[in-house]
Amino acid sequence: MAALTGEWEQALKAEFSKEYYKKLFLFIREQYQKVAVYPQSDEIFTAFHLTPLEKVKVVIIGQDPYHNTGQAHGLCFSVKPNVEIPPSLVNIYTELHDDLGCKIPNHGYLTSWAEQGVLLLNTVLTVQAHKPMSHRGVGWEEFTDAAIRKINELDRPVVFILWGKPAQEKAKMLDNPNHLILKAPHPSPLSAYRGFFGSRPFSQTNQFLSEHGVAPIDWQIPDI
């Protein structure tokens, strides 16, 4: 795994010495040696590398990485360039267009969001190839919960976008009145029509940030 750096390293360094993380590290190392695991080992912490703690404005919480070849690269909902856009991201783009009028890009690579302060965090950071949720319950949730708690402690405004029940479970950790919590059904084709469409998370986020003197996110993703 590529090591954390900067404020994230300082904020989460206590986790690395805990028993659960030692077991997690050994398990993940063994998995990468024995089977195909996504994302690549040096991309596990991509969300933290692209969105330093001091720059976090928005948190979007996913579940576990995409499990098919060439998709996952460490940001939730995002896929590498030249990879087919997954159905949930297709629906996110549809809502983005309807909400803000943004042009739907020709790819699913969300790094432009991450570099502006949108932490695209899966609660589980690895997955065995073609086996969704195969690394659930091995320790990642405890680690990412620690990261969410650190963001909750910030004394500046942050928007948490929680899509679907697993993400919304994290709301019980979010008790800081500085922050805005937006909840909606998951954007997957199974649930998007139950209230994800029309939830307008992008405009609500920018309105909140602007009202608190924070530069809004440019949600328009450039074509490649």
PDB file of N, CA, C and O in Angstrom, residues 145-170:
ATOM      1  N   ASP A 145     -14.205   4.619   8.992  1.00  0.00           N
ATOM      2  CA  ASP A 145     -14.985   5.318  10.016  1.00  0.00           C
ATOM      3  C   ASP A 145     -14.108   6.307  10.780  1.00  0.00           C
ATOM      4  O   ASP A 145     -14.554   7.412  11.125  1.00  0.00           O
ATOM      5  N   ALA A 146     -12.870   5.908  11.044  1.00  0.00           N
ATOM      6  CA  ALA A 146     -11.941   6.825  11.733  1.00  0.00           C
ATOM      7  C   ALA A 146     -11.701   8.070  10.893  1.00  0.00           C
ATOM      8  O   ALA A 146     -11.638   9.190  11.421  1.00  0.00           O
ATOM      9  N   ALA A 147     -11.595   7.896   9.577  1.00  0.00           N
ATOM     10  CA  ALA A 147     -11.406   9.053   8.689  1.00  0.00           C
ATOM     11  C   ALA A 147     -12.633   9.952   8.703  1.00  0.00           C
ATOM     12  O   ALA A 147     -12.522  11.183   8.759  1.00  0.00           O
ATOM     13  N   ILE A 148     -13.817   9.347   8.669  1.00  0.00           N
ATOM     14  CA  ILE A 148     -15.061  10.128   8.690  1.00  0.00           C
ATOM     15  C   ILE A 148     -15.172  10.913   9.999  1.00  0.00           C
ATOM     16  O   ILE A 148     -15.581  12.077  10.007  1.00  0.00           O
ATOM     17  N   ARG A 149     -14.790  10.291  11.100  1.00  0.00           N
ATOM     18  CA  ARG A 149     -14.838  10.993  12.391  1.00  0.00           C
ATOM     19  C   ARG A 149     -13.888  12.183  12.413  1.00  0.00           C
ATOM     20  O   ARG A 149     -14.209  13.231  12.996  1.00  0.00           O
ATOM     21  N   LYS A 150     -12.729  12.037  11.799  1.00  0.00           N
ATOM     22  CA  LYS A 150     -11.776  13.155  11.753  1.00  0.00           C
ATOM     23  C   LYS A 150     -12.359  14.327  10.959  1.00  0.00           C
ATOM     24  O   LYS A 150     -12.183  15.492  11.328  1.00  0.00           O
ATOM     25  N   ILE A 151     -13.061  14.029   9.890  1.00  0.00           N
ATOM     26  CA  ILE A 151     -13.687  15.105   9.114  1.00  0.00           C
ATOM     27  C   ILE A 151     -14.811  15.738   9.922  1.00  0.00           C
ATOM     28  O   ILE A 151     -14.983  16.963   9.920  1.00  0.00           O
ATOM     29  N   ASN A 152     -15.566  14.916  10.626  1.00  0.00           N
ATOM     30  CA  ASN A 152     -16.650  15.436  11.452  1.00  0.00           C
ATOM     31  C   ASN A 152     -16.142  16.431  12.489  1.00  0.00           C
ATOM     32  O   ASN A 152     -16.848  17.373  12.851  1.00  0.00           O
ATOM     33  N   GLU A 153     -14.912  16.244  12.955  1.00  0.00           N
ATOM     34  CA  GLU A 153     -14.347  17.113  13.989  1.00  0.00           C
ATOM     35  C   GLU A 153     -13.909  18.478  13.456  1.00  0.00           C
ATOM     36  O   GLU A 153     -13.646  19.391  14.248  1.00  0.00           O
ATOM     37  N   LEU A 154     -13.830  18.635  12.154  1.00  0.00           N
ATOM     38  CA  LEU A 154     -13.348  19.896  11.578  1.00  0.00           C
ATOM     39  C   LEU A 154     -14.285  21.038  11.958  1.00  0.00           C
ATOM     40  O   LEU A 154     -15.504  20.882  11.991  1.00  0.00           O
ATOM     41  N   ASP A 155     -13.700  22.206  12.204  1.00  0.00           N
ATOM     42  CA  ASP A 155     -14.505  23.356  12.611  1.00  0.00           C
ATOM     43  C   ASP A 155     -14.899  24.231  11.423  1.00  0.00           C
ATOM     44  O   ASP A 155     -15.297  25.374  11.580  1.00  0.00           O
ATOM     45  N   ARG A 156     -14.794  23.688  10.224  1.00  0.00           N
ATOM     46  CA  ARG A 156     -15.230  24.409   9.022  1.00  0.00           C
ATOM     47  C   ARG A 156     -16.315  23.596   8.317  1.00  0.00           C
ATOM     48  O   ARG A 156     -16.434  22.393   8.543  1.00  0.00           O
ATOM     49  N   PRO A 157     -17.099  24.231   7.478  1.00  0.00           N
ATOM     50  CA  PRO A 157     -18.239  23.534   6.881  1.00  0.00           C
ATOM     51  C   PRO A 157     -17.816  22.485   5.855  1.00  0.00           C
ATOM     52  O   PRO A 157     -16.958  22.730   5.003  1.00  0.00           O
ATOM     53  N   VAL A 158     -18.429  21.317   5.975  1.00  0.00           N
ATOM     54  CA  VAL A 158     -18.229  20.216   5.034  1.00  0.00           C
ATOM     55  C   VAL A 158     -19.600  19.641   4.700  1.00  0.00           C
ATOM     56  O   VAL A 158     -20.473  19.563   5.562  1.00  0.00           O
ATOM     57  N   VAL A 159     -19.785  19.237   3.454  1.00  0.00           N
ATOM     58  CA  VAL A 159     -21.034  18.599   3.036  1.00  0.00           C
ATOM     59  C   VAL A 159     -20.806  17.102   2.930  1.00  0.00           C
ATOM     60  O   VAL A 159     -19.875  16.644   2.250  1.00  0.00           O
ATOM     61  N   PHE A 160     -21.661  16.322   3.586  1.00  0.00           N
ATOM     62  CA  PHE A 160     -21.637  14.869   3.475  1.00  0.00           C
ATOM     63  C   PHE A 160     -22.811  14.433   2.607  1.00  0.00           C
ATOM     64  O   PHE A 160     -23.971  14.720   2.933  1.00  0.00           O
ATOM     65  N   ILE A 161     -22.514  13.762   1.504  1.00  0.00           N
ATOM     66  CA  ILE A 161     -23.541  13.278   0.585  1.00  0.00           C
ATOM     67  C   ILE A 161     -23.653  11.767   0.790  1.00  0.00           C
ATOM     68  O   ILE A 161     -22.715  11.018   0.481  1.00  0.00           O
ATOM     69  N   LEU A 162     -24.790  11.338   1.317  1.00  0.00           N
ATOM     70  CA  LEU A 162     -24.984   9.938   1.711  1.00  0.00           C
ATOM     71  C   LEU A 162     -26.064   9.311   0.838  1.00  0.00           C
ATOM     72  O   LEU A 162     -27.253   9.586   1.003  1.00  0.00           O
ATOM     73  N   TRP A 163     -25.642   8.466  -0.088  1.00  0.00           N
ATOM     74  CA  TRP A 163     -26.558   7.807  -1.016  1.00  0.00           C
ATOM     75  C   TRP A 163     -26.726   6.351  -0.628  1.00  0.00           C
ATOM     76  O   TRP A 163     -25.769   5.586  -0.608  1.00  0.00           O
ATOM     77  N   GLY A 164     -27.951   5.960  -0.304  1.00  0.00           N
ATOM     78  CA  GLY A 164     -28.233   4.586   0.061  1.00  0.00           C
ATOM     79  C   GLY A 164     -28.059   4.325   1.547  1.00  0.00           C
ATOM     80  O   GLY A 164     -27.414   5.084   2.266  1.00  0.00           O
ATOM     81  N   LYS A 165     -28.644   3.217   2.001  1.00  0.00           N
ATOM     82  CA  LYS A 165     -28.668   2.923   3.441  1.00  0.00           C
ATOM     83  C   LYS A 165     -27.299   2.722   4.059  1.00  0.00           C
ATOM     84  O   LYS A 165     -27.034   3.230   5.164  1.00  0.00           O
ATOM     85  N   PRO A 166     -26.374   1.986   3.431  1.00  0.00           N
ATOM     86  CA  PRO A 166     -25.057   1.821   4.074  1.00  0.00           C
ATOM     87  C   PRO A 166     -24.353   3.149   4.313  1.00  0.00           C
ATOM     88  O   PRO A 166     -23.770   3.367   5.381  1.00  0.00           O
ATOM     89  N   ALA A 167     -24.417   4.055   3.345  1.00  0.00           N
ATOM     90  CA  ALA A 167     -23.797   5.370   3.544  1.00  0.00           C
ATOM     91  C   ALA A 167     -24.531   6.156   4.613  1.00  0.00           C
ATOM     92  O   ALA A 167     -23.907   6.834   5.446  1.00  0.00           O
ATOM     93  N   GLN A 168     -25.858   6.065   4.615  1.00  0.00           N
ATOM     94  CA  GLN A 168     -26.646   6.833   5.578  1.00  0.00           C
ATOM     95  C   GLN A 168     -26.438   6.354   7.005  1.00  0.00           C
ATOM     96  O   GLN A 168     -26.663   7.113   7.951  1.00  0.00           O
ATOM     97  N   GLU A 169     -25.973   5.117   7.169  1.00  0.00           N
ATOM     98  CA  GLU A 169     -25.638   4.627   8.509  1.00  0.00           C
ATOM     99  C   GLU A 169     -24.533   5.476   9.147  1.00  0.00           C
ATOM    100  O   GLU A 169     -24.439   5.557  10.368  1.00  0.00           O
ATOM    101  N   LYS A 170     -23.706   6.086   8.317  1.00  0.00           N
ATOM    102  CA  LYS A 170     -22.606   6.902   8.843  1.00  0.00           C
ATOM    103  C   LYS A 170     -23.107   8.200   9.470  1.00  0.00           C
ATOM    104  O   LYS A 170     -22.354   8.866  10.189  1.00  0.00           O
TER     105      LYS A 170
END
